[in-house]
Coordinates of N, CA and C in Angstrom, one line a residue:
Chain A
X1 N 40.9 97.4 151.4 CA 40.9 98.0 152.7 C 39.5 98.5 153.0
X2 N 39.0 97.9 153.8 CA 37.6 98.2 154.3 C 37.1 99.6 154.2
X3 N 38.2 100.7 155.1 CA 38.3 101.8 155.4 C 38.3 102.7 154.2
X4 N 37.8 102.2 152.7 CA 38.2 102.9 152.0 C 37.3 102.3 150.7
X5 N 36.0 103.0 150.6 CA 34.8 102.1 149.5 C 35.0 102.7 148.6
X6 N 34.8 102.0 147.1 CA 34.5 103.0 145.8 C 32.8 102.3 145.8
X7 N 32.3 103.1 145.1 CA 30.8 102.5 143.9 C 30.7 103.4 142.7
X8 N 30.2 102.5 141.9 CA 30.2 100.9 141.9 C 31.4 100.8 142.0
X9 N 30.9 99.5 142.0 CA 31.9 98.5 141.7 C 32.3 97.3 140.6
X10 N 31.5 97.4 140.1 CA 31.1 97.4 138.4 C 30.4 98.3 137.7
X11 N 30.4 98.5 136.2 CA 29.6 99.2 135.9 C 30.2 99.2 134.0
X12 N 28.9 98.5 133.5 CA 29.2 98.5 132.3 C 28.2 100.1 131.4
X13 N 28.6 100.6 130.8 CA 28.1 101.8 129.6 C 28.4 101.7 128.7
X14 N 27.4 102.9 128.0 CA 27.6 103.0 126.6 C 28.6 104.0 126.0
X15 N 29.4 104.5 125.0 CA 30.2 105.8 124.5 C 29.3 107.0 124.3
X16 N 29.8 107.5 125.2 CA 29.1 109.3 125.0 C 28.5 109.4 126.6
X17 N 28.3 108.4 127.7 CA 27.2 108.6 128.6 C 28.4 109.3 129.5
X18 N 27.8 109.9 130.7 CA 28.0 110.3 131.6 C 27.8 109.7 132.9
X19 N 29.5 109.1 133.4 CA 30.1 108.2 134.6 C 30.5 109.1 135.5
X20 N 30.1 108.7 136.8 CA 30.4 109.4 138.2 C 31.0 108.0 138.8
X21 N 32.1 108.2 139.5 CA 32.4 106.6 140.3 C 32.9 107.7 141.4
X22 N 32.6 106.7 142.7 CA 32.7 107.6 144.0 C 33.2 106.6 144.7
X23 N 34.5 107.9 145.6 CA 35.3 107.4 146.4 C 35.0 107.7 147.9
X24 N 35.0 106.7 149.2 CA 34.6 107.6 150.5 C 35.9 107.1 151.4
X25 N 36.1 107.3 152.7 CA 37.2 107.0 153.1 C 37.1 107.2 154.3
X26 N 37.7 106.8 155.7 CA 36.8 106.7 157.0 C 38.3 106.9 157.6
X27 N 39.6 107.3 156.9 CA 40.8 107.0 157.9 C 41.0 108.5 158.4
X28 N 40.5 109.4 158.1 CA 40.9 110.4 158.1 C 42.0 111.4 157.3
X29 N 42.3 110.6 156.3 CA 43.5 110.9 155.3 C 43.2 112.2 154.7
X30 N 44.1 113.0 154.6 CA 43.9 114.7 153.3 C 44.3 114.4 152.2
X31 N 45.0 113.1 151.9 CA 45.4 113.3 150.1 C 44.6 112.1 149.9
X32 N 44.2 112.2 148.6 CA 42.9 111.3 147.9 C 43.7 111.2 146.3
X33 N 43.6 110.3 145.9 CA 44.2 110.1 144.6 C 42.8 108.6 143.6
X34 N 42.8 108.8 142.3 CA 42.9 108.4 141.7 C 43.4 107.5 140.4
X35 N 43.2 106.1 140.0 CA 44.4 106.1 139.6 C 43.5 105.3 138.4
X36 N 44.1 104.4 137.3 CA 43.5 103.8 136.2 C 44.3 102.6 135.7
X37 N 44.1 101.3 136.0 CA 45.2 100.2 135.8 C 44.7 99.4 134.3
X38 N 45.6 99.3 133.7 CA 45.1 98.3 132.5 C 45.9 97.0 132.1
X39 N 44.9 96.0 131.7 CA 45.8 94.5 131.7 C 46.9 94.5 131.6
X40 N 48.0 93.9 132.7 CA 49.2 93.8 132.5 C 50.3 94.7 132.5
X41 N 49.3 96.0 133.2 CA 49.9 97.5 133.5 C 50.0 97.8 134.8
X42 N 50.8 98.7 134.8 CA 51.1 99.1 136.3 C 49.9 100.1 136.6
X43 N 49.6 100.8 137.8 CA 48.8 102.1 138.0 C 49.6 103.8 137.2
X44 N 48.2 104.1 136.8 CA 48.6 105.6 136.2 C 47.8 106.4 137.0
X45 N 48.3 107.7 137.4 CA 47.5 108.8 138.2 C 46.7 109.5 137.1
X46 N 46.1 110.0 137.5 CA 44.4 110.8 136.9 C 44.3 111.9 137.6
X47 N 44.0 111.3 138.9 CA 43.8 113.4 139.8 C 44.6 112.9 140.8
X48 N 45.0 113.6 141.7 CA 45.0 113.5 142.8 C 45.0 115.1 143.7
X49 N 44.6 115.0 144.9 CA 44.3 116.4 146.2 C 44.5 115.3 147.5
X50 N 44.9 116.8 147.6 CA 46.5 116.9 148.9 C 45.3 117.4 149.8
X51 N 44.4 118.0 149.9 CA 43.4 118.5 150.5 C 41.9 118.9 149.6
X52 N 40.5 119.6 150.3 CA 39.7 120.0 149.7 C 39.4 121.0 148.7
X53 N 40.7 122.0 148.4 CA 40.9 122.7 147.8 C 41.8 122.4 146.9
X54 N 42.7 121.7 147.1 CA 43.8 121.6 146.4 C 43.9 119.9 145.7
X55 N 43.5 120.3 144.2 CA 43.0 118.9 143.0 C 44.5 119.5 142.1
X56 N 44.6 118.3 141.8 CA 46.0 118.4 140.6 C 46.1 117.0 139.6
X57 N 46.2 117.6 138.7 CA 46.1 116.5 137.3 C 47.4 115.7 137.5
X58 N 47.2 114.7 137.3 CA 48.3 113.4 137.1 C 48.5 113.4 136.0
X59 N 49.3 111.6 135.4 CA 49.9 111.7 134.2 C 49.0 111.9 132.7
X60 N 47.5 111.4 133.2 CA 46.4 111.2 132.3 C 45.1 111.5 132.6
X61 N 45.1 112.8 132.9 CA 43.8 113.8 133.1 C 42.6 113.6 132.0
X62 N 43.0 114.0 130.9 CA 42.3 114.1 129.7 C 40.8 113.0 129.7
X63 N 40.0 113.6 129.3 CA 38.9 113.0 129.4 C 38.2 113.1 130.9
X64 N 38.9 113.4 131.6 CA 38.5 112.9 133.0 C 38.3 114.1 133.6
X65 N 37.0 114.4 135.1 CA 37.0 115.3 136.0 C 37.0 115.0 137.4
X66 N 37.6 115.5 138.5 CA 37.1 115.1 139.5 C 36.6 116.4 140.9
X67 N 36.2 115.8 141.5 CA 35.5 116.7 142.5 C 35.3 116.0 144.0
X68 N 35.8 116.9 144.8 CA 36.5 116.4 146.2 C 35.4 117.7 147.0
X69 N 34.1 116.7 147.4 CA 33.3 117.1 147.8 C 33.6 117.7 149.3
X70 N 34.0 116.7 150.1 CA 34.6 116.6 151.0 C 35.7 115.9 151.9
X71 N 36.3 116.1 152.8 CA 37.6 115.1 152.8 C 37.7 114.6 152.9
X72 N 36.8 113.5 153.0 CA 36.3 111.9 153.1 C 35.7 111.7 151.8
X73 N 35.9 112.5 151.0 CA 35.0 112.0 149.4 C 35.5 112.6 148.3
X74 N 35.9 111.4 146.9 CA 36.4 112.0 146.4 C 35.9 111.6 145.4
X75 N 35.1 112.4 143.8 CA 34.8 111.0 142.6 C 35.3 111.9 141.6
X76 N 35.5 110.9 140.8 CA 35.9 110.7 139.9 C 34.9 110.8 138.3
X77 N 34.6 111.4 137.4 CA 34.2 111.7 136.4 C 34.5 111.4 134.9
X78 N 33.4 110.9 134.1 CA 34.2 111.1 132.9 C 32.9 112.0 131.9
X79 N 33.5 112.7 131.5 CA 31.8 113.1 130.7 C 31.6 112.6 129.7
X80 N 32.1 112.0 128.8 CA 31.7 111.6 128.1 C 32.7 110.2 127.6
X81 N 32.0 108.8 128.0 CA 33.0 108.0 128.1 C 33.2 107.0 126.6
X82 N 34.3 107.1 126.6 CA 34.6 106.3 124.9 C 35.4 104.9 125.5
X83 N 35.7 104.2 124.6 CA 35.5 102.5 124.8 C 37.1 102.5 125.6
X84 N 38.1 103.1 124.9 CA 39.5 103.1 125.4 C 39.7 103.8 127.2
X85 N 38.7 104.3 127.5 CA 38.7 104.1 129.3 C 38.1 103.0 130.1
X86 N 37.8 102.2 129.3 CA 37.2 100.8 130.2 C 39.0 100.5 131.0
X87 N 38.8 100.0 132.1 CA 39.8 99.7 132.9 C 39.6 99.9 133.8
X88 N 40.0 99.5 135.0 CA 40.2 99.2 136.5 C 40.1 100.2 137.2
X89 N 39.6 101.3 137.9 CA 40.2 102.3 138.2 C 39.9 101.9 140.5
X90 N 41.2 102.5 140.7 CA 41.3 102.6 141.8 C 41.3 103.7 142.9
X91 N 40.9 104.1 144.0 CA 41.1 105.2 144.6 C 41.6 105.0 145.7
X92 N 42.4 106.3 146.0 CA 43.6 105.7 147.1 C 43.4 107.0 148.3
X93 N 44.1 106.6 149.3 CA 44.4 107.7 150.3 C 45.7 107.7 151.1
X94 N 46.1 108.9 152.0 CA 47.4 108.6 152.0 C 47.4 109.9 153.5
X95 N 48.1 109.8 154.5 CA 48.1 111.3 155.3 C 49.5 111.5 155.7
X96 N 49.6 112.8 154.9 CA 50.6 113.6 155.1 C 51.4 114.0 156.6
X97 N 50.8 114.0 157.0 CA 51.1 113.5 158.9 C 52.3 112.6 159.1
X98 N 51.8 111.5 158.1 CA 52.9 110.3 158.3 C 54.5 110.6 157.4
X99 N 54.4 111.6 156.3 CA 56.0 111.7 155.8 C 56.0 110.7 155.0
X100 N 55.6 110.0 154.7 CA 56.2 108.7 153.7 C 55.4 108.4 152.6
X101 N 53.9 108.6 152.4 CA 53.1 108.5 151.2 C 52.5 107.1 151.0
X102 N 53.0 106.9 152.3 CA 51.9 104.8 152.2 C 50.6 105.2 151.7
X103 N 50.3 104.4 150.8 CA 48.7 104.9 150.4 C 47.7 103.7 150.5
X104 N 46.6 103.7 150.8 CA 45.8 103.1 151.0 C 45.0 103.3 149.9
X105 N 44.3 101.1 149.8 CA 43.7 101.3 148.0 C 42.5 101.2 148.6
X106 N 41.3 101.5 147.8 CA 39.8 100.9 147.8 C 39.9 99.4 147.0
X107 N 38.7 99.2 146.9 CA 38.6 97.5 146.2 C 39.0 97.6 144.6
X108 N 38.1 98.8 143.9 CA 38.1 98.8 142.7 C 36.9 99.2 142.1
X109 N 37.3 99.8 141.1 CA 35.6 99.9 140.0 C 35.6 99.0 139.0
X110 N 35.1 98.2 137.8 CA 35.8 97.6 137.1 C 34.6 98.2 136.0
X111 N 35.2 99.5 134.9 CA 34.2 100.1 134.1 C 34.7 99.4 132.8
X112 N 33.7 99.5 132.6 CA 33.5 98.7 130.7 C 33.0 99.8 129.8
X113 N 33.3 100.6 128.4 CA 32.4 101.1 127.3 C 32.3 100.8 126.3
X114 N 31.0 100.1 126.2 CA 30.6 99.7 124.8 C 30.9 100.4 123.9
Chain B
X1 N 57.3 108.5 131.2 CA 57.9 107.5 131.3 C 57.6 106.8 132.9
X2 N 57.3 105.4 132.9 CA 57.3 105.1 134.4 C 58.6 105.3 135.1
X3 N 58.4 105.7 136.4 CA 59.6 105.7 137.2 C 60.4 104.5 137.7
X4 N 59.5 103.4 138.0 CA 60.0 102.3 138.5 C 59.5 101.1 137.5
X5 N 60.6 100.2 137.1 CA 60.3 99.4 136.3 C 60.6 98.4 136.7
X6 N 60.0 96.9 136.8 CA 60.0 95.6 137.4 C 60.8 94.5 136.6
X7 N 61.5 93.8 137.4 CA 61.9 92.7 136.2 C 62.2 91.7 137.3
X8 N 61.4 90.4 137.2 CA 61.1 90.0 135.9 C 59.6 90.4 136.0
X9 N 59.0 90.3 134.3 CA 57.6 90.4 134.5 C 56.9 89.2 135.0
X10 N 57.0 88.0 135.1 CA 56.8 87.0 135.1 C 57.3 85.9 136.1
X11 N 56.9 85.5 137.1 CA 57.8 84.6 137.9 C 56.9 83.2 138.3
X12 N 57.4 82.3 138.2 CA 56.8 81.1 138.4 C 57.6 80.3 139.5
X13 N 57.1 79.7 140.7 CA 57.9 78.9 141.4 C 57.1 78.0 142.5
X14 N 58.2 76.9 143.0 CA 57.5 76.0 143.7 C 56.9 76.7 145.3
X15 N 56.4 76.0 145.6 CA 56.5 76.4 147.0 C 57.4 76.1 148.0
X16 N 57.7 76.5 148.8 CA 59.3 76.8 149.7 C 59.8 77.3 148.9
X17 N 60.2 77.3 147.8 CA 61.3 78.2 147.3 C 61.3 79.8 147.4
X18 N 62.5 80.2 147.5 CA 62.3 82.0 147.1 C 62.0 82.8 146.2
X19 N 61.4 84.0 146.1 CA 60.9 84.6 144.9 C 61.7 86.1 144.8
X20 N 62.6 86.2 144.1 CA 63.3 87.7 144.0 C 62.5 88.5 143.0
X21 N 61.8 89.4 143.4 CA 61.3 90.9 142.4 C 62.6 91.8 142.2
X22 N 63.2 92.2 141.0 CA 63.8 94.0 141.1 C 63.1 95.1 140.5
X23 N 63.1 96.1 140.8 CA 62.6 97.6 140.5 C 63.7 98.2 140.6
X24 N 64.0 98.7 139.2 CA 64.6 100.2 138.8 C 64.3 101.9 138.9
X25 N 64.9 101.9 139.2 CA 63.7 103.3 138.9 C 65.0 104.6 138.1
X26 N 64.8 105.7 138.1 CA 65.7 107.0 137.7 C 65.9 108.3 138.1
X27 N 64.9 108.8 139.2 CA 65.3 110.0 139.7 C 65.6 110.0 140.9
X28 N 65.6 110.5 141.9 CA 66.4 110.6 143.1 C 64.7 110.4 143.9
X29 N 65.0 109.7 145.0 CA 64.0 109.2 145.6 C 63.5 109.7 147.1
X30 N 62.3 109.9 147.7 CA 62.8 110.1 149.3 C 62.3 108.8 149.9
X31 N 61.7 107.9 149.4 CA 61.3 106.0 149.6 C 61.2 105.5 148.7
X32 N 61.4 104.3 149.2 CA 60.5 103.0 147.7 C 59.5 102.2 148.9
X33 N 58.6 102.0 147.4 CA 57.5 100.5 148.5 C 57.3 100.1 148.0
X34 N 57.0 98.9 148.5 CA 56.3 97.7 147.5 C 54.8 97.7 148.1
X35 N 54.2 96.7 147.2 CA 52.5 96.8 147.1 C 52.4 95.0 146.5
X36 N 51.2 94.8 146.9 CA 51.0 93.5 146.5 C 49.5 93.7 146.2
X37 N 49.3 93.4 145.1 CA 47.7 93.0 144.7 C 47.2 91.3 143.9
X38 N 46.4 91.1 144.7 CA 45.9 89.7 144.4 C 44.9 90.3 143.3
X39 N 44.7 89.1 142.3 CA 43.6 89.8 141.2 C 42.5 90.1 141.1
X40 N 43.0 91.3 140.7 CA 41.7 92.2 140.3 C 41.3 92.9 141.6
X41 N 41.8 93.3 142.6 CA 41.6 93.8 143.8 C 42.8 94.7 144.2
X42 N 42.4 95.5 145.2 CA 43.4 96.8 145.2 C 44.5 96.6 146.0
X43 N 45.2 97.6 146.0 CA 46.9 97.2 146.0 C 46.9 97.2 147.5
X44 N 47.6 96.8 148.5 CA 48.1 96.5 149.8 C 49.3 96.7 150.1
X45 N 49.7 97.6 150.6 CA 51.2 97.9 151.2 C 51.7 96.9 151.7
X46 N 52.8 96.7 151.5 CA 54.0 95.7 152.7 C 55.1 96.4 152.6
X47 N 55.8 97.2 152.3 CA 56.8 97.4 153.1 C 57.6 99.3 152.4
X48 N 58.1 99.6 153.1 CA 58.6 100.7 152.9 C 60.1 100.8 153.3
X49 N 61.0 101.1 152.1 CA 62.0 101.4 152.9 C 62.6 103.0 152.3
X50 N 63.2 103.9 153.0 CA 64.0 105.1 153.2 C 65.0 104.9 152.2
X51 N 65.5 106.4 152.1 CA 66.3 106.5 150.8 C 67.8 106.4 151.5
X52 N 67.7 106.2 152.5 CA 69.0 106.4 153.9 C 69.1 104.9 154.5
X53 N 68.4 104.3 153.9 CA 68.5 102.6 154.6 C 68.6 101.5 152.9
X54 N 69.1 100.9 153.6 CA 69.9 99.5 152.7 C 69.5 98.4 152.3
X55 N 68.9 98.0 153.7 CA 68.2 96.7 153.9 C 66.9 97.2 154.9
X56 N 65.8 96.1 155.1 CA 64.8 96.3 155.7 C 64.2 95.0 155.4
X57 N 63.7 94.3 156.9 CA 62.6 93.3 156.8 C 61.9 93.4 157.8
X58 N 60.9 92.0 156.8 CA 59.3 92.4 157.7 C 59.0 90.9 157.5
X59 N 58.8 90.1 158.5 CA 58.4 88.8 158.3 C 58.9 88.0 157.5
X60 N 58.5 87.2 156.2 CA 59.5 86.7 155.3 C 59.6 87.5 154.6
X61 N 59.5 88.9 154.1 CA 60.2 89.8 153.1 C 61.3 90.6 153.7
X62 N 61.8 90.9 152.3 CA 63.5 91.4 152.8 C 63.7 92.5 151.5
X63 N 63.7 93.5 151.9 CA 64.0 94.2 150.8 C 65.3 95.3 150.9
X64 N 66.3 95.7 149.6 CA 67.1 96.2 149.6 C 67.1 97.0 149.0
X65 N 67.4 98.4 149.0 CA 67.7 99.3 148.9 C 69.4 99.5 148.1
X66 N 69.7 100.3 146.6 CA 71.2 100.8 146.5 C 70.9 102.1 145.4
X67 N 70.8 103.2 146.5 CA 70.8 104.5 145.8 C 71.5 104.5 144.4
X68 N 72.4 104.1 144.5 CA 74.0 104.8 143.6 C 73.8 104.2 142.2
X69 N 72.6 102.6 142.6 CA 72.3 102.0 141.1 C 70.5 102.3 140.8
X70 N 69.9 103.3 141.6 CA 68.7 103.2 141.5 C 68.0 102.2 141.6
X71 N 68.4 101.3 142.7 CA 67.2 99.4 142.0 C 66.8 98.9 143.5
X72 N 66.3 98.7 143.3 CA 65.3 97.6 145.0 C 65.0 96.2 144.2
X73 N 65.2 95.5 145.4 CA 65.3 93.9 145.1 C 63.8 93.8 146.6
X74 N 63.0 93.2 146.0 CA 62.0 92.2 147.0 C 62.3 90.4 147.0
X75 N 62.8 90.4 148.6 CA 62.6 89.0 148.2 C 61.9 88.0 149.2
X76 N 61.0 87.0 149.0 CA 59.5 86.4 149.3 C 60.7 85.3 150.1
X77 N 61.0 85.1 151.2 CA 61.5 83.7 151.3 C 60.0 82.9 151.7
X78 N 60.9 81.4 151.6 CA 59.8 80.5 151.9 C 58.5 80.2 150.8
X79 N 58.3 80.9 150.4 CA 56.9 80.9 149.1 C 56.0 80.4 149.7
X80 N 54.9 80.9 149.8 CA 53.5 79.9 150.0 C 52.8 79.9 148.5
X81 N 51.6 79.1 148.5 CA 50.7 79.2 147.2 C 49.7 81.0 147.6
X82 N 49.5 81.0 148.8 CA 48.8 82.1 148.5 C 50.2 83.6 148.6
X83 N 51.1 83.3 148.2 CA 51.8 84.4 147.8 C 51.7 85.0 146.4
X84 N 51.0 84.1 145.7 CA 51.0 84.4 144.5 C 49.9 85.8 144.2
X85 N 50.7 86.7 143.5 CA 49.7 87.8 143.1 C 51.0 88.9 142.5
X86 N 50.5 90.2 142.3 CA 51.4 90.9 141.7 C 51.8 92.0 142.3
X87 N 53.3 91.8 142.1 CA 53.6 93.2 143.1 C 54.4 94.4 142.3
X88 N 54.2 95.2 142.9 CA 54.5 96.7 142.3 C 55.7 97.2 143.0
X89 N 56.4 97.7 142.5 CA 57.3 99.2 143.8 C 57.1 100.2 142.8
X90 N 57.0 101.2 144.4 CA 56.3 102.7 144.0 C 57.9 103.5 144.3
X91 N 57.6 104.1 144.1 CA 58.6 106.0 144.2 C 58.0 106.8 144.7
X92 N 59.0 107.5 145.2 CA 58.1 108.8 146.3 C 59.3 109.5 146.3
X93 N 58.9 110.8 145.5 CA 59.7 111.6 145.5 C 59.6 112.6 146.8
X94 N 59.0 112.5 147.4 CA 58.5 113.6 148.7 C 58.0 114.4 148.5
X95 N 57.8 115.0 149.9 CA 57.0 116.4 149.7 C 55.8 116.3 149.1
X96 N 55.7 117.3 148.2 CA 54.5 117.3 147.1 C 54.5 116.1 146.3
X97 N 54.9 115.0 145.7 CA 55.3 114.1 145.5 C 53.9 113.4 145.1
X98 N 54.0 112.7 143.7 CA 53.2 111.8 144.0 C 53.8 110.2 143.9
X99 N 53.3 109.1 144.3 CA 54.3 107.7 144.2 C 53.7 107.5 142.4
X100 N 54.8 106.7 142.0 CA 55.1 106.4 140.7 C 55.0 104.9 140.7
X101 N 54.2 104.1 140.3 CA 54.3 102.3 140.4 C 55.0 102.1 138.8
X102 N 55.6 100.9 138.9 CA 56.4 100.1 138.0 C 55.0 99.1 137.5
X103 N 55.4 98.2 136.5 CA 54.3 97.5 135.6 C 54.2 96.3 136.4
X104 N 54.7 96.1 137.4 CA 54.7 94.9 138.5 C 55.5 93.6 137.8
X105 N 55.7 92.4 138.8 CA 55.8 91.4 138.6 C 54.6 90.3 139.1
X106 N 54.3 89.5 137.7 CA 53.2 88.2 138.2 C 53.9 87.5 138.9
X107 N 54.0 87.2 140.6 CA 54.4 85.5 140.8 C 53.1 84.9 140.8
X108 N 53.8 83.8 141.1 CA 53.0 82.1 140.8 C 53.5 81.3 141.4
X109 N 52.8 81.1 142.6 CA 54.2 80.0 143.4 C 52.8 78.6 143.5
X110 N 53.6 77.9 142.5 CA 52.6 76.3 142.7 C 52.8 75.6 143.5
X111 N 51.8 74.7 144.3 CA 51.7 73.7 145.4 C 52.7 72.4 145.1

């Protein structure tokens, strides 16, 4: 969905560096989420905020930070990245307006760690 | 534990033929949806149905709904080849809620 960019969009590193992947979003949506897919796996949550104040850890936080600059922006962090978070990671949006939690995906990041 | 679980993992079929997904899931729901993602690209809503409704369609998908067994059935009539990709159903507990996806089903519908 157009309305909804990550970057990169690839991005290969090394273990130990420091990863920012950035989410922006044009729908107007207040809940922003995060998520991390691996071959042959369904999606797992990481953060997700319901608004710009309000961030809340999902199933698999650990290792991970995020920061909801604004309500159109949301990224995602790793400080220090080890080989077992290479995977797909997605960012989504959703507005509470609607009652139902349809969420809207971005394309994708596709991170690698050496 | 995931909330919603898919079966089959794997589906393979001709074209015209139909394609049935089911998702289970286990705690009390306020929707299900399904999601389709072609590979390697992000997920795309198609359909939503209420924890108060049974049945629901949308073009050639048909999806059902039965509280009492916890399971949703997606079904593709007609098959094209570009149907092929994998689909999810989510959980939405409400409110504060976040959706819960299942490990999806691969179709494959060959020419």
């Amino acid at each position: 969905d157009a309305d909804v960019t990550q970057t990169p969009r690839n991005r290969i590193t090394k273990t130990g560096k420091r990863i920012m992947l950035e989410c922006s979003q044009t729908k107007g949506h207040d809940r922003m989420y995060w998520y991390r897919q691996d071959p042959g796996l369904g999606l797992r949550l990481i953060y997700y905020s319901f608004d710009v104040k309000d961030i809340n850890k999902g199933e698999i936080s650990d290792g991970y930070s995020v920061s909801r600059q604004a309500q159109a922006k949301f990224s995602l962090s790793l400080e220090s990245a080890i080989p077992n978070q290479t995977a797909l990671y997605f960012c989504a949006t959703s507005d509470s307006r609607q009652g139902h939690n349809e969420q809207f995906f971005g394309p994708g990041t596709r991170l690698t760690v050496l | 534990s995931q909330q919603g679980e898919e079966d089959p993992q794997a589906l393979s079929i001709q074209e015209g033929e139909n394609a049935t997904m089911n998702c289970s899931y286990k705690t009390s729901i306020n929707n299900l949806q399904w999601y389709r993602q072609n590979s390697g690209r992000g997920l795309v809503h198609l359909i939503l149905i209420r924890s108060n409704e049974r049945e629901k369609h949308s073009g050639r998908l048909r999806v059902t709904l039965d509280t009492s067994k916890k399971s949703s059935s997606l079904l593709i009539t007609a098959s094209r080849a570009a149907d092929t990709a994998s689909y999810f159903c989510a959980t939405d507990g409400g409110s504060r809620s976040r959706l819960t996806f299942g490990e999806g089903t691969q179709l494959t519908v060959n020419p």
